[in-house]
């Protein structure tokens, strides 16, 4: 007993000494001192508003998690166009926990994208980008770009059919830029075409260049948050005046006597725990994402699709009117980020309260709404031809006249059914023709088929003589025997 | 803590001037807390403050250090950029790739052909393979189309019975001659040069086709 006690005491003494030594030689004093003394606006620690100020910390922690999972994956991944796909498959099937870590990395990436937008929305709504935090915001915009670049290159490193299509889509889009387009396309592909050098470059960017830039920018961002202080929750009628703000802020936090650690930090860490838990849960239940089909540039029967974070853009480039082609593809991405950078320069003072800045609320709400609408419509993909549609079963056509039977066959064969429904069967790109037949005369429809209209190709040179009639017979037969089409 | 002890003042004044620990105005390292503050030799505190280096000289020294930094950075960034902008794979625009015998193509039909990039990197593997749509317009006349949609580059497929190229991304459609039939594509399908030599159909591959050609 005394012997044990003696060992315990000696151990404690050694531990203390080691601790003191590290504390002194690693110069931890200023850090502990800082954590001990750093004051933040009292609202964050003493009211529930603190919950709106946890997203930045969560981003830092998810980023750290991405480094951990990503570096583990890099130990198995081979960035060779011939091997990349197979190494991912190997991770999924052979490596213990390989698929799980891939899943963690994917859902971590999703969390990053999501949290970046949540964090940014909070900053916009509370006007936190205003004086003196302009550079916080600008580094934040840089980080937004980098997070999106990481998401993009990450999806590409999956190197399945979608990943390879993504490279081609990116290259083609850049290729459409005026003047520099062609050169940019070559840079993306590292040559004239998709080739042996393309993947390595994206690997280097995703694994080394972008993460290093992110670490640098996160450093500056966090440093500035510390130096400028967390922005206090705004109150209507308390505008930011650059002449007095810093002084006012110091007094506000001094008097508030609320310290970062742990008065406020606990909320951040609870939130981080929730985020981690969600990522783990999703990873366990959904497993790794892909890789999809083995990539093969000679395979054309594929429907490429970006990951969820870029679906909105995929839909946007469909929705835009043709005249806005260049605007959406070129000027929109080119101008959005400079505009964001300039936001605090032009709107850097005055009211911060959302009630006094309804446009900020509106901008955030509109962005979310637009994003959701575009994403949903991209998931539905109404404009995508239904390549898997099946011909009408014989049974349905049992007592139809011969011409109608021919028409039904042609309706499928000639591709009408890829885009049009009849009898509730077919694609959704064009109108449902059973419905159209109710409102349109046979001759009107004939003209549309032959001449084309809008997104309807002209079938003039495609249909053989007599086929038009058969197809029309079928379409109008689908109305049912009792319905007499209007205007006929 | 022997390493924290101030060094013995050197005989030469210059050497002394470069050591910040000689500055009596600055607190000794031991005074920043931690153990052993009593170990600081008393004599450092007895020194007269040294004059600052002449301003002119400090400016020159700052320029020197800054210049070295700039040159060093530049000498690393330039090669980085050189590698980043390197076009690892160049297409030899004179190379014609055979894609099949004349008899393999029926007149009026569109067929998918595959070919290997003429000068692929040895490790390119499957990405060195590419496809094109080849249509035999008449006995000796052929058209060759890229398999990439002119909208944003998704792979297009030929639907034989519908006589249309269809794009799966945003519903773009092209007629058999490559002109736009529907959807967002802004211009006809890109074409490759194609010819018939000694009964063999040959394609000139130009990478991702240049829209201006
Ligand atoms: S890529 Fe073909 S329609 Fe958009």
XYZ file of C-alpha atoms and ligand atoms in Angstrom:
705
model
C 0.000 0.000 0.000
C 2.663 2.507 0.986
C 4.735 1.306 -1.932
C 1.889 1.970 -4.348
C 1.335 5.332 -2.773
C 4.987 6.128 -3.193
C 4.904 5.171 -6.891
C 1.812 7.271 -7.414
C 3.387 10.282 -5.759
C 6.614 9.896 -7.717
C 4.612 9.526 -10.925
C 2.698 12.662 -10.169
C 5.895 14.558 -9.492
C 7.396 13.423 -12.804
C 4.226 14.267 -14.667
C 4.155 17.711 -13.126
C 7.754 18.343 -14.058
C 7.258 17.160 -17.615
C 4.168 19.288 -17.868
C 5.961 22.361 -16.544
C 8.881 21.742 -18.872
C 6.635 21.520 -21.939
C 4.646 24.532 -20.793
C 7.825 26.590 -20.563
C 9.850 25.378 -23.549
C 6.896 25.115 -25.940
C 5.962 28.615 -24.798
C 2.392 27.615 -24.098
C 1.879 30.432 -21.633
C 0.594 33.017 -24.126
C -1.820 30.463 -25.618
C -3.257 29.418 -22.269
C -3.259 33.013 -21.247
C -5.186 33.932 -24.346
C -7.718 31.150 -23.892
C -8.098 32.177 -20.305
C -8.620 35.880 -20.964
C -10.078 36.285 -24.450
C -13.445 37.941 -24.115
C -16.229 37.760 -26.630
C -19.506 39.669 -26.907
C -21.644 38.597 -23.925
C -24.650 37.743 -26.114
C -22.766 34.732 -27.440
C -22.283 33.176 -24.041
C -25.361 34.322 -22.213
C -28.119 34.031 -24.766
C -29.209 31.373 -27.231
C -27.951 33.579 -30.034
C -24.642 31.820 -29.452
C -25.972 28.902 -31.463
C -25.759 31.004 -34.621
C -22.024 31.452 -34.140
C -20.875 27.841 -34.175
C -20.549 27.122 -37.891
C -17.030 28.443 -38.460
C -15.610 26.214 -35.753
C -17.486 23.244 -37.209
C -15.900 23.975 -40.592
C -12.427 23.947 -39.072
C -13.113 20.598 -37.446
C -14.653 18.980 -40.508
C -11.679 20.251 -42.513
C -9.342 18.545 -40.039
C -11.380 15.365 -40.366
C -11.093 15.604 -44.150
C -7.317 15.801 -43.834
C -7.314 12.669 -41.708
C -9.622 10.609 -43.919
C -8.140 12.038 -47.113
C -4.570 11.245 -46.203
C -5.625 7.694 -45.329
C -7.246 7.321 -48.741
C -4.171 8.729 -50.472
C -2.222 5.757 -49.133
C -4.208 3.433 -51.373
C -5.201 5.671 -54.249
C -3.103 5.608 -57.418
C -3.627 8.699 -59.542
C -3.118 6.888 -62.807
C -5.864 6.980 -65.407
C -5.638 3.231 -65.722
C -5.548 2.398 -62.025
C -7.461 5.049 -60.105
C -10.861 3.414 -60.489
C -9.491 0.022 -59.481
C -7.805 1.349 -56.363
C -11.119 2.831 -55.220
C -12.871 -0.452 -55.865
C -10.055 -2.113 -53.942
C -10.621 0.275 -51.045
C -14.317 -0.531 -51.093
C -14.044 -4.286 -51.215
C -10.640 -5.394 -49.914
C -9.324 -2.838 -47.481
C -10.668 -3.153 -43.951
C -12.661 0.031 -43.263
C -11.597 1.345 -46.692
C -15.158 1.859 -47.820
C -16.082 3.413 -44.495
C -13.272 5.953 -44.706
C -14.284 6.755 -48.290
C -17.814 7.310 -47.037
C -16.565 9.544 -44.222
C -14.593 11.569 -46.740
C -17.588 11.963 -49.031
C -20.033 12.966 -46.315
C -17.373 15.178 -44.766
C -17.054 16.949 -48.105
C -20.815 17.328 -48.270
C -20.793 18.787 -44.776
C -18.086 21.265 -45.771
C -20.080 22.548 -48.731
C -23.261 22.753 -46.694
C -21.632 24.432 -43.698
C -19.786 26.951 -45.847
C -23.108 28.164 -47.174
C -24.767 28.136 -43.745
C -21.838 30.038 -42.250
C -21.886 32.528 -45.080
C -25.647 33.020 -44.778
C -25.260 33.791 -41.084
C -22.552 36.328 -41.856
C -24.701 37.991 -44.503
C -27.796 38.075 -42.301
C -25.980 39.572 -39.315
C -23.939 41.926 -41.506
C -20.751 40.630 -39.944
C -18.739 41.392 -43.069
C -18.906 45.112 -42.244
C -16.167 47.235 -40.721
C -13.644 46.198 -39.463
C -14.083 42.614 -40.673
C -13.853 43.162 -44.420
C -10.772 40.998 -44.800
C -12.389 38.227 -42.742
C -15.082 38.175 -45.386
C -12.657 38.320 -48.306
C -10.615 35.398 -46.996
C -13.943 33.671 -46.433
C -14.833 34.125 -50.091
C -11.442 32.660 -50.979
C -12.228 29.679 -48.767
C -15.634 29.291 -50.394
C -13.934 29.084 -53.794
C -11.463 26.552 -52.448
C -14.151 24.398 -50.844
C -16.019 24.298 -54.140
C -12.771 23.564 -55.991
C -12.110 20.711 -53.574
C -15.612 19.347 -54.095
C -15.163 19.543 -57.841
C -11.734 17.923 -57.992
C -12.793 15.335 -55.437
C -15.708 14.230 -57.570
C -13.307 13.988 -60.478
C -10.793 11.846 -58.590
C -13.507 9.227 -58.276
C -12.559 8.651 -61.922
C -15.652 6.767 -62.866
C -17.776 7.535 -65.911
C -19.207 10.602 -64.139
C -15.792 11.760 -63.033
C -14.365 11.575 -66.528
C -17.418 13.326 -67.949
C -16.917 16.033 -65.346
C -13.450 16.756 -66.725
C -14.779 16.950 -70.236
C -17.637 19.200 -69.193
C -15.301 21.504 -67.292
C -12.895 21.623 -70.215
C -15.638 22.326 -72.737
C -17.143 25.040 -70.587
C -13.797 26.754 -70.190
C -13.194 26.244 -73.898
C -16.147 28.488 -74.554
C -14.589 31.469 -72.833
C -13.567 34.112 -75.302
C -9.868 34.481 -76.146
C -8.345 32.417 -73.354
C -10.797 29.538 -73.637
C -8.775 27.202 -75.733
C -5.677 27.686 -73.668
C -7.602 27.108 -70.436
C -9.024 23.932 -71.871
C -5.531 22.679 -72.584
C -4.475 23.539 -69.061
C -7.363 21.617 -67.550
C -6.693 18.569 -69.691
C -2.908 18.997 -69.594
C -2.865 18.553 -73.331
C -5.102 18.591 -76.343
C -7.322 15.908 -74.989
C -8.137 13.807 -71.975
C -4.966 11.818 -71.500
C -2.348 10.317 -69.289
C -1.465 13.619 -67.651
C -4.970 14.812 -66.811
C -5.667 12.919 -63.611
C -2.281 13.546 -61.958
C -2.822 17.263 -62.150
C -6.167 17.086 -60.378
C -4.694 14.771 -57.794
C -1.905 17.241 -57.058
C -4.397 20.094 -56.807
C -6.845 18.220 -54.600
C -4.297 16.658 -52.287
C -1.551 19.266 -52.048
C -2.174 22.657 -53.593
C -5.743 23.398 -52.513
C -5.361 22.032 -48.970
C -2.214 24.109 -48.449
C -3.966 27.226 -49.683
C -6.892 26.401 -47.418
C -4.685 25.982 -44.381
C -3.104 29.347 -45.119
C -6.411 31.112 -45.611
C -8.006 29.444 -42.584
C -5.029 30.691 -40.579
C -5.564 34.263 -41.699
C -9.333 33.972 -41.262
C -9.100 32.669 -37.709
C -6.354 35.144 -36.813
C -8.603 37.964 -37.929
C -11.572 36.585 -36.024
C -9.386 36.677 -32.924
C -7.921 40.119 -33.583
C -11.123 41.821 -34.661
C -13.243 39.842 -32.243
C -16.346 37.865 -33.078
C -18.973 40.219 -34.405
C -21.577 40.916 -31.757
C -25.170 40.004 -32.585
C -26.544 43.117 -34.238
C -29.267 45.280 -32.851
C -31.472 47.598 -34.870
C -30.514 51.217 -34.384
C -26.908 50.438 -33.557
C -25.131 51.069 -36.859
C -21.457 50.425 -37.440
C -19.481 53.649 -37.399
C -15.821 53.116 -38.307
C -14.895 56.104 -36.173
C -16.109 54.622 -32.912
C -16.784 50.947 -33.521
C -13.515 49.490 -32.263
C -13.666 51.456 -29.069
C -17.302 50.597 -28.547
C -16.632 46.912 -29.220
C -13.800 46.806 -26.697
C -15.989 48.323 -24.039
C -18.884 46.064 -24.922
C -16.826 42.884 -24.540
C -14.909 44.193 -21.518
C -18.109 44.950 -19.668
C -19.766 41.778 -20.883
C -17.231 39.634 -19.014
C -17.914 36.605 -21.157
C -14.919 34.563 -22.141
C -14.423 32.461 -25.180
C -13.240 29.465 -23.189
C -15.423 27.789 -22.200
C -18.399 30.148 -21.937
C -18.906 30.119 -25.695
C -16.694 27.294 -26.880
C -18.916 24.622 -25.359
C -21.650 25.417 -27.864
C -19.192 25.087 -30.728
C -17.990 21.755 -29.493
C -21.492 20.432 -28.956
C -22.294 21.407 -32.519
C -19.077 19.830 -33.797
C -20.069 16.636 -32.030
C -23.472 16.703 -33.697
C -21.897 17.260 -37.119
C -19.409 14.449 -36.600
C -22.194 12.166 -35.423
C -24.269 12.911 -38.506
C -21.292 12.294 -40.804
C -20.578 8.978 -39.092
C -24.187 7.935 -39.204
C -24.516 8.754 -42.878
C -21.254 6.980 -43.636
C -22.416 3.880 -41.809
C -25.864 3.798 -43.372
C -25.040 4.852 -46.941
C -21.526 3.574 -47.347
C -19.051 4.969 -49.843
C -20.133 6.842 -52.935
C -19.186 5.010 -56.081
C -17.045 4.553 -57.965
C -19.690 4.205 -60.662
C -19.182 2.570 -64.015
C -15.622 1.938 -65.170
C -14.623 5.026 -67.099
C -14.285 4.662 -70.823
C -14.248 7.631 -73.177
C -15.473 5.416 -75.999
C -18.656 4.648 -74.051
C -21.342 7.087 -75.062
C -24.356 5.427 -73.453
C -23.950 7.235 -70.174
C -25.932 9.881 -68.366
C -23.318 11.960 -66.557
C -24.401 13.691 -63.405
C -22.502 15.895 -61.010
C -22.554 15.263 -57.269
C -25.335 16.970 -55.382
C -23.374 20.150 -54.755
C -23.221 20.990 -58.433
C -26.628 19.706 -59.502
C -28.032 23.215 -59.279
C -25.575 24.466 -61.859
C -26.283 21.489 -64.086
C -29.953 22.518 -63.997
C -29.157 26.199 -64.367
C -27.330 25.717 -67.650
C -30.414 23.992 -68.962
C -32.931 26.586 -67.745
C -31.236 29.650 -69.092
C -32.619 30.984 -72.357
C -30.269 30.387 -75.281
C -29.562 34.097 -75.496
C -28.136 34.046 -71.982
C -25.770 31.218 -72.810
C -22.598 33.216 -72.388
C -23.995 35.079 -69.394
C -24.651 31.938 -67.400
C -21.691 29.897 -68.530
C -19.068 32.609 -68.545
C -19.975 35.881 -66.951
C -21.966 34.568 -64.013
C -19.132 32.489 -62.510
C -16.620 35.110 -63.522
C -18.472 37.967 -61.850
C -20.075 36.396 -58.787
C -16.837 35.994 -56.886
C -15.426 39.474 -57.571
C -18.841 40.858 -56.594
C -18.697 38.961 -53.307
C -15.202 40.241 -52.644
C -16.338 43.820 -53.198
C -19.467 43.518 -51.022
C -17.870 44.775 -47.771
C -15.966 47.474 -49.599
C -19.173 49.093 -50.797
C -21.473 48.151 -47.916
C -18.973 48.213 -45.092
C -20.783 50.419 -42.591
C -24.190 51.307 -41.216
C -26.945 49.097 -39.879
C -26.180 45.445 -39.340
C -29.512 44.264 -37.987
C -31.383 42.017 -40.418
C -34.608 43.875 -39.643
C -33.024 47.023 -41.057
C -31.494 45.189 -43.998
C -34.384 43.241 -45.468
C -32.480 42.822 -48.734
C -29.919 40.658 -46.931
C -32.619 38.325 -45.668
C -34.151 38.406 -49.097
C -30.845 37.597 -50.815
C -30.233 34.622 -48.555
C -33.809 33.366 -48.869
C -33.768 33.818 -52.648
C -30.457 31.988 -52.959
C -31.703 29.069 -50.895
C -34.957 28.943 -52.826
C -33.207 29.101 -56.188
C -30.721 26.494 -55.114
C -33.446 24.147 -53.892
C -35.585 24.607 -56.995
C -32.695 24.012 -59.343
C -31.480 21.005 -57.399
C -34.905 19.410 -57.292
C -35.463 19.979 -60.968
C -32.026 18.548 -61.743
C -32.917 15.447 -59.751
C -36.163 15.105 -61.655
C -34.305 15.856 -64.872
C -37.501 16.407 -66.852
C -35.524 17.537 -69.864
C -33.484 14.370 -70.096
C -34.761 11.994 -72.768
C -36.082 8.824 -71.172
C -33.694 6.393 -72.813
C -35.155 3.439 -70.905
C -38.751 3.850 -71.970
C -40.430 0.630 -73.179
C -42.734 0.191 -76.149
C -46.461 -0.040 -75.461
C -47.316 -3.646 -74.580
C -49.252 -5.635 -77.155
C -52.106 -6.194 -74.735
C -52.956 -2.500 -74.667
C -53.198 -2.402 -78.425
C -55.334 -5.548 -78.651
C -58.351 -4.088 -80.364
C -56.678 -1.107 -81.987
C -56.827 -0.782 -85.778
C -53.724 -1.760 -87.740
C -52.617 1.831 -88.433
C -52.684 2.591 -84.735
C -50.570 -0.449 -83.970
C -48.002 0.676 -86.532
C -48.166 4.163 -85.075
C -47.512 2.891 -81.571
C -44.426 1.066 -82.810
C -43.205 4.146 -84.663
C -43.935 6.391 -81.691
C -41.404 4.339 -79.814
C -38.925 3.679 -82.629
C -38.691 7.166 -84.031
C -37.834 8.473 -80.611
C -41.091 10.350 -79.927
C -41.453 8.399 -76.732
C -38.038 9.470 -75.410
C -39.459 12.907 -74.797
C -43.250 12.593 -75.000
C -45.767 10.640 -73.040
C -48.713 8.927 -74.548
C -50.824 6.613 -72.461
C -48.771 7.650 -69.432
C -45.635 6.169 -70.896
C -42.561 8.004 -72.126
C -40.293 10.939 -71.369
C -41.194 14.276 -69.845
C -39.091 16.644 -71.955
C -41.920 17.518 -74.337
C -45.648 17.761 -73.621
C -47.789 14.717 -72.888
C -49.250 14.084 -76.335
C -52.395 12.380 -75.132
C -53.150 15.628 -73.384
C -52.044 17.762 -76.346
C -54.332 15.782 -78.627
C -57.240 16.923 -76.500
C -56.419 20.572 -77.152
C -54.880 20.541 -80.594
C -56.112 19.633 -84.026
C -54.543 16.789 -85.942
C -53.255 19.096 -88.633
C -51.619 21.448 -86.089
C -49.840 18.544 -84.541
C -48.768 17.288 -87.932
C -47.187 20.646 -88.701
C -45.290 20.580 -85.423
C -43.953 17.119 -86.069
C -42.844 17.867 -89.596
C -41.469 21.367 -89.111
C -40.379 21.173 -85.503
C -40.972 23.924 -82.973
C -38.888 25.152 -80.047
C -37.137 22.113 -78.678
C -39.005 19.772 -81.018
C -36.770 18.606 -83.889
C -38.216 18.723 -87.408
C -39.054 15.193 -88.462
C -39.335 16.079 -92.126
C -36.332 14.118 -93.333
C -36.635 11.408 -90.736
C -40.129 9.981 -91.216
C -40.907 7.749 -94.223
C -44.058 8.445 -96.204
C -47.125 7.256 -94.334
C -45.414 7.165 -90.973
C -46.681 10.582 -89.969
C -50.264 9.425 -90.376
C -49.658 6.261 -88.415
C -48.102 8.203 -85.541
C -50.950 10.703 -85.500
C -53.451 7.842 -85.622
C -51.845 6.407 -82.543
C -51.679 9.679 -80.645
C -55.325 10.473 -81.241
C -56.334 6.880 -80.546
C -54.842 7.247 -77.071
C -57.603 9.735 -76.281
C -59.971 6.784 -76.048
C -62.937 5.950 -78.242
C -65.417 8.377 -76.674
C -63.414 11.560 -76.876
C -63.794 13.731 -79.915
C -60.830 16.033 -80.153
C -61.679 19.696 -80.112
C -61.359 21.745 -83.251
C -61.237 18.734 -85.536
C 17.980 26.252 -17.803
C 21.467 26.852 -19.110
C 20.373 27.740 -22.663
C 18.400 30.712 -21.428
C 21.355 32.270 -19.717
C 22.632 35.342 -21.462
C 25.862 34.842 -23.337
C 28.952 36.539 -22.148
C 29.196 39.984 -23.682
C 31.622 39.856 -26.553
C 34.621 42.099 -26.772
C 33.685 43.470 -30.198
C 30.896 45.969 -30.037
C 29.415 44.852 -33.347
C 28.807 41.368 -32.188
C 27.222 42.707 -29.131
C 24.906 44.959 -31.067
C 23.414 42.034 -32.982
C 22.401 40.204 -29.896
C 19.052 41.413 -28.647
C 19.775 39.907 -25.289
C 22.350 42.612 -24.786
C 19.678 45.220 -24.882
C 19.159 46.102 -21.263
C 15.815 47.694 -22.011
C 14.375 44.371 -23.111
C 13.278 42.078 -20.330
C 15.529 39.074 -19.926
C 14.088 35.737 -21.007
C 13.899 34.591 -17.457
C 11.578 37.427 -16.590
C 8.887 36.229 -18.992
C 7.792 33.805 -16.336
C 8.743 30.218 -15.795
C 11.607 29.117 -13.709
C 14.997 30.514 -13.099
C 14.539 34.252 -13.426
C 17.160 34.676 -10.770
C 19.713 33.070 -13.061
C 19.957 36.070 -15.366
C 23.434 37.527 -14.822
C 23.204 40.910 -13.306
C 25.858 42.431 -15.548
C 23.644 42.571 -18.701
C 21.444 45.028 -16.901
C 24.356 47.269 -16.193
C 25.164 47.934 -19.862
C 24.534 51.296 -21.416
C 21.840 51.115 -24.174
C 23.525 50.681 -27.545
C 22.731 53.104 -30.319
C 20.516 51.865 -33.130
C 22.109 50.915 -36.436
C 22.130 53.863 -38.832
C 18.757 54.208 -40.597
C 20.359 54.173 -44.035
C 22.053 50.891 -43.303
C 18.878 49.331 -41.926
C 17.032 50.301 -45.087
C 19.680 48.668 -47.249
C 19.648 45.549 -45.101
C 15.847 45.342 -45.291
C 16.018 45.727 -49.063
C 18.649 43.023 -49.256
C 16.646 40.554 -47.205
C 13.415 41.389 -49.011
C 15.119 41.111 -52.375
C 16.531 37.711 -51.549
C 13.071 36.600 -50.486
C 11.477 37.860 -53.683
C 14.081 36.264 -55.925
C 13.866 32.982 -54.054
C 10.064 32.966 -54.317
C 10.183 33.839 -57.982
C 12.765 31.225 -58.771
C 10.423 28.615 -57.328
C 7.146 29.944 -58.699
C 8.391 30.215 -62.274
C 9.291 26.544 -62.670
C 6.058 25.662 -60.886
C 4.085 27.623 -63.416
C 6.112 26.137 -66.248
C 5.122 22.645 -65.172
C 1.548 23.629 -64.455
C 1.080 25.080 -67.931
C 2.893 22.272 -69.667
C 0.850 20.544 -72.314
C 1.910 17.027 -71.565
C 0.132 15.584 -74.544
C 0.175 17.211 -77.901
C -1.718 15.929 -80.851
C 0.230 15.580 -84.015
C -2.194 17.180 -86.406
C -0.720 15.250 -89.320
C -1.547 11.829 -87.985
C -4.491 9.983 -89.478
C -5.948 7.153 -87.426
C -7.475 4.225 -89.319
C -10.964 3.470 -88.061
C -12.097 0.636 -90.324
C -12.396 -0.730 -93.837
C -14.641 0.934 -96.383
C -16.925 -2.099 -96.447
C -17.689 -1.763 -92.732
C -19.737 1.371 -93.299
C -23.132 1.209 -94.969
C -24.149 4.191 -97.032
C -26.429 6.524 -95.108
C -25.658 4.895 -91.782
C -23.937 6.379 -88.734
C -21.548 4.159 -86.806
C -19.447 4.621 -83.711
C -15.747 4.124 -84.325
C -13.001 3.999 -81.757
C -9.419 4.953 -82.262
C -6.310 5.389 -80.188
C -4.794 8.800 -79.704
C -1.792 8.959 -81.997
C 0.768 9.906 -79.358
C -0.538 8.878 -75.956
C 1.592 8.803 -72.848
C 2.556 5.196 -72.189
C 0.499 5.040 -68.997
C -2.608 6.679 -70.421
C -4.387 3.330 -70.613
C -8.008 3.466 -71.560
C -8.173 7.262 -71.770
C -6.006 7.039 -74.883
C -8.983 5.457 -76.573
C -11.534 7.697 -78.085
C -14.684 7.510 -80.092
C -16.236 9.362 -82.988
C -19.452 9.065 -84.936
C -18.794 8.300 -88.614
C -21.481 8.632 -91.236
C -21.040 7.371 -94.764
C -22.779 10.042 -96.810
C -22.135 8.439 -100.182
C -19.793 5.931 -101.737
C -16.629 7.877 -101.015
C -17.879 10.681 -98.803
C -17.805 10.497 -95.048
C -18.534 12.782 -92.121
C -16.979 12.318 -88.723
C -18.473 13.899 -85.620
C -17.106 14.291 -82.138
C -19.009 12.425 -79.435
C -19.143 15.518 -77.259
C -22.165 17.766 -77.157
C -21.389 21.335 -78.161
C -23.364 22.653 -75.207
C -21.100 21.708 -72.321
C -19.548 18.497 -73.548
C -21.639 15.536 -72.429
C -21.356 12.385 -74.549
C -23.994 12.238 -77.258
C -25.472 9.035 -78.612
C -26.843 8.243 -82.025
C -30.393 6.954 -82.095
C -30.559 5.096 -85.372
C -34.306 4.735 -85.794
C -34.983 8.297 -84.711
C -32.129 9.565 -86.895
C -31.030 11.925 -84.147
C -28.039 12.441 -81.911
C -29.354 12.866 -78.385
C -27.577 14.392 -75.433
C -28.376 13.019 -71.971
C -27.440 16.156 -70.044
C -29.829 18.909 -71.050
C -31.799 17.295 -73.839
C -29.792 18.638 -76.751
C -30.493 16.948 -80.117
C -28.687 17.028 -83.439
C -29.751 15.879 -86.883
C -27.799 13.254 -88.805
C -25.681 15.953 -90.440
C -24.669 17.328 -87.068
C -26.822 20.446 -87.123
C -28.732 21.371 -83.985
C -32.237 19.910 -83.844
C -33.264 20.950 -80.362
C -32.142 22.047 -76.947
C -29.414 24.328 -75.705
C -26.427 23.407 -77.936
C -25.259 26.616 -79.594
C -23.624 25.162 -82.685
C -23.481 21.999 -84.796
C -21.475 19.010 -83.700
C -17.735 19.367 -84.097
C -16.322 17.488 -87.051
C -13.074 15.637 -87.554
C -11.318 15.580 -90.914
C -11.948 12.181 -92.503
C -10.740 10.521 -95.709
C -10.566 7.194 -97.505
C -7.135 5.760 -98.338
C -6.739 2.423 -100.090
C -10.066 1.180 -98.872
C -9.438 2.278 -95.287
C -11.350 5.046 -93.583
C -9.035 7.379 -91.714
C -9.731 10.064 -89.183
C -7.550 12.934 -88.170
C -7.760 13.338 -84.468
C -7.473 16.802 -83.123
C -8.055 16.238 -79.460
C -11.143 17.954 -78.224
C -12.176 19.634 -81.435
C -11.527 23.296 -81.772
C -14.840 25.066 -82.266
C -13.316 27.497 -84.725
C -12.146 24.849 -87.145
S -24.373 19.068 -72.738
Fe -25.676 18.436 -74.326
S -27.412 19.576 -73.964
Fe -26.112 20.271 -72.408
